[in-house]
């Protein structure tokens, strides 16, 4: 996996270290901290977030906002800091799996933009490959 261009990222007003292992990432999340997990734009999959949801469900309960927030964590380019919402990554996973997606976008322009994003293997803005999952318990109700 390529190196991170930054050892830490700023989320809101917090400086956060980027974790390269899931255990440290999930411990930070369970402690109520902003948690960042290194991945790549191409490899980032919504299924990466299911183990975090399960870990937080054990701590807070499966309907707790902290657990549900895990499934909404965005993927962020570590180079230019563009964020990709979890639902877009989920749609990309569905497309890669060959799941029919009729009716997911209502306009032709929206469909073109989503299709471009669904095919991405690097950041659409800067071409960067390294990304982080950003779990932020401080924005639970978004």
PDB file of C-alpha atoms in Angstrom:
ATOM      1  CA  UNK A   1       0.000   0.000   0.000  1.00  0.00           C
ATOM      2  CA  UNK A   2       1.366   3.463  -0.827  1.00  0.00           C
ATOM      3  CA  UNK A   3       2.654   5.678   1.974  1.00  0.00           C
ATOM      4  CA  UNK A   4       0.506   8.318   3.600  1.00  0.00           C
ATOM      5  CA  UNK A   5       1.284  11.870   2.540  1.00  0.00           C
ATOM      6  CA  UNK A   6       0.434  12.913   6.134  1.00  0.00           C
ATOM      7  CA  UNK A   7       0.899  11.106   9.463  1.00  0.00           C
ATOM      8  CA  UNK A   8      -2.118  12.877  10.932  1.00  0.00           C
ATOM      9  CA  UNK A   9      -5.173  14.668   9.602  1.00  0.00           C
ATOM     10  CA  UNK A  10      -7.269  17.444  11.089  1.00  0.00           C
ATOM     11  CA  UNK A  11     -10.946  16.574  11.547  1.00  0.00           C
ATOM     12  CA  UNK A  12     -12.898  19.570  12.788  1.00  0.00           C
ATOM     13  CA  UNK A  13     -10.436  21.072  15.241  1.00  0.00           C
ATOM     14  CA  UNK A  14      -8.834  17.762  16.249  1.00  0.00           C
ATOM     15  CA  UNK A  15      -5.451  16.464  15.046  1.00  0.00           C
ATOM     16  CA  UNK A  16      -5.895  12.723  14.540  1.00  0.00           C
ATOM     17  CA  UNK A  17      -3.306  10.027  13.888  1.00  0.00           C
ATOM     18  CA  UNK A  18      -4.054   7.692  11.004  1.00  0.00           C
ATOM     19  CA  UNK A  19      -4.209   4.035  12.078  1.00  0.00           C
ATOM     20  CA  UNK A  20      -2.980   1.272   9.833  1.00  0.00           C
ATOM     21  CA  UNK A  21      -4.592  -1.548  11.834  1.00  0.00           C
ATOM     22  CA  UNK A  22      -8.265  -2.141  12.511  1.00  0.00           C
ATOM     23  CA  UNK A  23      -7.891  -2.942  16.230  1.00  0.00           C
ATOM     24  CA  UNK A  24      -6.425   0.452  17.133  1.00  0.00           C
ATOM     25  CA  UNK A  25      -8.950   2.175  14.875  1.00  0.00           C
ATOM     26  CA  UNK A  26     -11.907   0.437  16.542  1.00  0.00           C
ATOM     27  CA  UNK A  27     -10.537   1.050  20.077  1.00  0.00           C
ATOM     28  CA  UNK A  28     -10.325   4.787  19.342  1.00  0.00           C
ATOM     29  CA  UNK A  29     -13.877   4.760  17.979  1.00  0.00           C
ATOM     30  CA  UNK A  30     -15.221   2.818  20.979  1.00  0.00           C
ATOM     31  CA  UNK A  31     -13.546   5.359  23.301  1.00  0.00           C
ATOM     32  CA  UNK A  32     -15.527   8.128  21.593  1.00  0.00           C
ATOM     33  CA  UNK A  33     -12.608   9.570  19.632  1.00  0.00           C
ATOM     34  CA  UNK A  34     -12.382  10.519  15.968  1.00  0.00           C
ATOM     35  CA  UNK A  35     -10.749   7.473  14.367  1.00  0.00           C
ATOM     36  CA  UNK A  36      -8.985   7.222  11.012  1.00  0.00           C
ATOM     37  CA  UNK A  37      -8.118   3.971   9.200  1.00  0.00           C
ATOM     38  CA  UNK A  38      -5.724   3.884   6.258  1.00  0.00           C
ATOM     39  CA  UNK A  39      -6.867   2.250   3.008  1.00  0.00           C
ATOM     40  CA  UNK A  40      -6.827   3.173  -0.680  1.00  0.00           C
ATOM     41  CA  UNK A  41      -9.494   4.763  -2.845  1.00  0.00           C
ATOM     42  CA  UNK A  42      -9.658   1.582  -4.936  1.00  0.00           C
ATOM     43  CA  UNK A  43      -9.700  -0.901  -2.039  1.00  0.00           C
ATOM     44  CA  UNK A  44     -11.999   1.096   0.256  1.00  0.00           C
ATOM     45  CA  UNK A  45     -15.232  -0.860   0.567  1.00  0.00           C
ATOM     46  CA  UNK A  46     -18.338  -0.229   2.633  1.00  0.00           C
ATOM     47  CA  UNK A  47     -17.792  -3.714   4.047  1.00  0.00           C
ATOM     48  CA  UNK A  48     -14.691  -2.275   5.794  1.00  0.00           C
ATOM     49  CA  UNK A  49     -17.120  -0.496   8.119  1.00  0.00           C
ATOM     50  CA  UNK A  50     -19.203  -3.536   9.159  1.00  0.00           C
ATOM     51  CA  UNK A  51     -16.636  -4.823  11.704  1.00  0.00           C
ATOM     52  CA  UNK A  52     -16.545  -1.330  13.255  1.00  0.00           C
ATOM     53  CA  UNK A  53     -20.351  -1.287  13.426  1.00  0.00           C
ATOM     54  CA  UNK A  54     -20.294  -4.692  15.144  1.00  0.00           C
ATOM     55  CA  UNK A  55     -17.618  -3.582  17.639  1.00  0.00           C
ATOM     56  CA  UNK A  56     -19.510  -0.386  18.487  1.00  0.00           C
ATOM     57  CA  UNK A  57     -22.797  -2.291  18.722  1.00  0.00           C
ATOM     58  CA  UNK A  58     -21.278  -4.453  21.464  1.00  0.00           C
ATOM     59  CA  UNK A  59     -20.266  -1.335  23.390  1.00  0.00           C
ATOM     60  CA  UNK A  60     -23.241   0.980  22.775  1.00  0.00           C
ATOM     61  CA  UNK A  61     -26.041  -1.242  21.363  1.00  0.00           C
ATOM     62  CA  UNK A  62     -26.917  -1.879  17.723  1.00  0.00           C
ATOM     63  CA  UNK A  63     -29.333   1.063  17.436  1.00  0.00           C
ATOM     64  CA  UNK A  64     -27.073   3.561  19.217  1.00  0.00           C
ATOM     65  CA  UNK A  65     -26.077   6.635  17.201  1.00  0.00           C
ATOM     66  CA  UNK A  66     -22.398   5.767  17.720  1.00  0.00           C
ATOM     67  CA  UNK A  67     -22.861   2.377  16.026  1.00  0.00           C
ATOM     68  CA  UNK A  68     -25.001   3.752  13.189  1.00  0.00           C
ATOM     69  CA  UNK A  69     -22.415   6.502  12.584  1.00  0.00           C
ATOM     70  CA  UNK A  70     -19.888   3.806  11.676  1.00  0.00           C
ATOM     71  CA  UNK A  71     -21.919   2.916   8.591  1.00  0.00           C
ATOM     72  CA  UNK A  72     -21.947   6.575   7.489  1.00  0.00           C
ATOM     73  CA  UNK A  73     -18.190   7.183   7.858  1.00  0.00           C
ATOM     74  CA  UNK A  74     -16.843   8.864   4.723  1.00  0.00           C
ATOM     75  CA  UNK A  75     -13.777   7.828   2.768  1.00  0.00           C
ATOM     76  CA  UNK A  76     -11.339  10.755   2.512  1.00  0.00           C
ATOM     77  CA  UNK A  77      -8.441  11.222   0.108  1.00  0.00           C
ATOM     78  CA  UNK A  78      -5.304  11.611   2.236  1.00  0.00           C
ATOM     79  CA  UNK A  79      -3.697  13.896  -0.359  1.00  0.00           C
ATOM     80  CA  UNK A  80      -6.285  16.582  -1.194  1.00  0.00           C
ATOM     81  CA  UNK A  81      -8.774  15.724   1.619  1.00  0.00           C
ATOM     82  CA  UNK A  82     -11.794  15.311  -0.708  1.00  0.00           C
ATOM     83  CA  UNK A  83     -14.437  13.190   0.993  1.00  0.00           C
ATOM     84  CA  UNK A  84     -16.589  10.499  -0.566  1.00  0.00           C
ATOM     85  CA  UNK A  85     -19.777   9.629   1.354  1.00  0.00           C
ATOM     86  CA  UNK A  86     -20.202   6.055   2.530  1.00  0.00           C
ATOM     87  CA  UNK A  87     -23.356   5.652   0.427  1.00  0.00           C
ATOM     88  CA  UNK A  88     -21.345   6.385  -2.741  1.00  0.00           C
ATOM     89  CA  UNK A  89     -18.767   3.749  -1.780  1.00  0.00           C
ATOM     90  CA  UNK A  90     -21.644   1.334  -1.081  1.00  0.00           C
ATOM     91  CA  UNK A  91     -23.061   2.010  -4.567  1.00  0.00           C
ATOM     92  CA  UNK A  92     -19.601   1.396  -6.057  1.00  0.00           C
ATOM     93  CA  UNK A  93     -19.451  -1.934  -4.201  1.00  0.00           C
ATOM     94  CA  UNK A  94     -22.853  -2.863  -5.637  1.00  0.00           C
ATOM     95  CA  UNK A  95     -21.735  -1.939  -9.170  1.00  0.00           C
ATOM     96  CA  UNK A  96     -18.544  -3.980  -8.809  1.00  0.00           C
ATOM     97  CA  UNK A  97     -20.631  -6.929  -7.605  1.00  0.00           C
ATOM     98  CA  UNK A  98     -22.908  -6.618 -10.638  1.00  0.00           C
ATOM     99  CA  UNK A  99     -26.001  -5.696  -8.613  1.00  0.00           C
ATOM    100  CA  UNK A 100     -28.662  -3.961 -10.758  1.00  0.00           C
ATOM    101  CA  UNK A 101     -28.858  -0.273  -9.860  1.00  0.00           C
ATOM    102  CA  UNK A 102     -31.798   1.097 -11.846  1.00  0.00           C
ATOM    103  CA  UNK A 103     -33.491   4.072 -10.226  1.00  0.00           C
ATOM    104  CA  UNK A 104     -30.656   5.050  -7.873  1.00  0.00           C
ATOM    105  CA  UNK A 105     -30.152   8.472  -9.542  1.00  0.00           C
ATOM    106  CA  UNK A 106     -32.950  10.713 -10.801  1.00  0.00           C
ATOM    107  CA  UNK A 107     -31.243  12.928 -13.431  1.00  0.00           C
ATOM    108  CA  UNK A 108     -29.035  12.230 -16.460  1.00  0.00           C
ATOM    109  CA  UNK A 109     -26.334  14.625 -15.183  1.00  0.00           C
ATOM    110  CA  UNK A 110     -26.476  13.014 -11.739  1.00  0.00           C
ATOM    111  CA  UNK A 111     -26.197   9.591 -13.341  1.00  0.00           C
ATOM    112  CA  UNK A 112     -23.055  10.640 -15.263  1.00  0.00           C
ATOM    113  CA  UNK A 113     -21.444  12.013 -12.097  1.00  0.00           C
ATOM    114  CA  UNK A 114     -22.300   8.951 -10.048  1.00  0.00           C
ATOM    115  CA  UNK A 115     -21.134   6.607 -12.816  1.00  0.00           C
ATOM    116  CA  UNK A 116     -17.766   8.411 -12.936  1.00  0.00           C
ATOM    117  CA  UNK A 117     -17.426   8.049  -9.177  1.00  0.00           C
ATOM    118  CA  UNK A 118     -18.481   4.412  -9.251  1.00  0.00           C
ATOM    119  CA  UNK A 119     -15.641   3.618 -11.623  1.00  0.00           C
ATOM    120  CA  UNK A 120     -12.984   5.472  -9.609  1.00  0.00           C
ATOM    121  CA  UNK A 121      -9.801   3.743  -8.537  1.00  0.00           C
ATOM    122  CA  UNK A 122      -8.095   6.981  -7.415  1.00  0.00           C
ATOM    123  CA  UNK A 123      -9.280  10.378  -6.155  1.00  0.00           C
ATOM    124  CA  UNK A 124     -11.356  12.194  -8.759  1.00  0.00           C
ATOM    125  CA  UNK A 125      -9.760  15.547  -7.858  1.00  0.00           C
ATOM    126  CA  UNK A 126      -6.040  14.879  -7.441  1.00  0.00           C
ATOM    127  CA  UNK A 127      -5.502  11.271  -8.544  1.00  0.00           C
ATOM    128  CA  UNK A 128      -4.240  10.293  -5.080  1.00  0.00           C
ATOM    129  CA  UNK A 129      -4.536   6.636  -4.151  1.00  0.00           C
ATOM    130  CA  UNK A 130      -4.235   6.646  -0.345  1.00  0.00           C
ATOM    131  CA  UNK A 131      -7.378   7.329   1.667  1.00  0.00           C
ATOM    132  CA  UNK A 132      -8.708   7.054   5.201  1.00  0.00           C
ATOM    133  CA  UNK A 133     -12.033   6.028   6.654  1.00  0.00           C
ATOM    134  CA  UNK A 134     -13.123   8.842   8.989  1.00  0.00           C
ATOM    135  CA  UNK A 135     -15.245   7.764  11.971  1.00  0.00           C
ATOM    136  CA  UNK A 136     -16.375  10.915  13.777  1.00  0.00           C
ATOM    137  CA  UNK A 137     -18.668  10.372  16.778  1.00  0.00           C
ATOM    138  CA  UNK A 138     -19.094  14.149  17.103  1.00  0.00           C
ATOM    139  CA  UNK A 139     -21.401  14.304  14.055  1.00  0.00           C
ATOM    140  CA  UNK A 140     -23.777  11.521  15.062  1.00  0.00           C
ATOM    141  CA  UNK A 141     -26.991  13.014  13.741  1.00  0.00           C
ATOM    142  CA  UNK A 142     -25.996  13.945  10.210  1.00  0.00           C
TER     143      UNK A 142
END
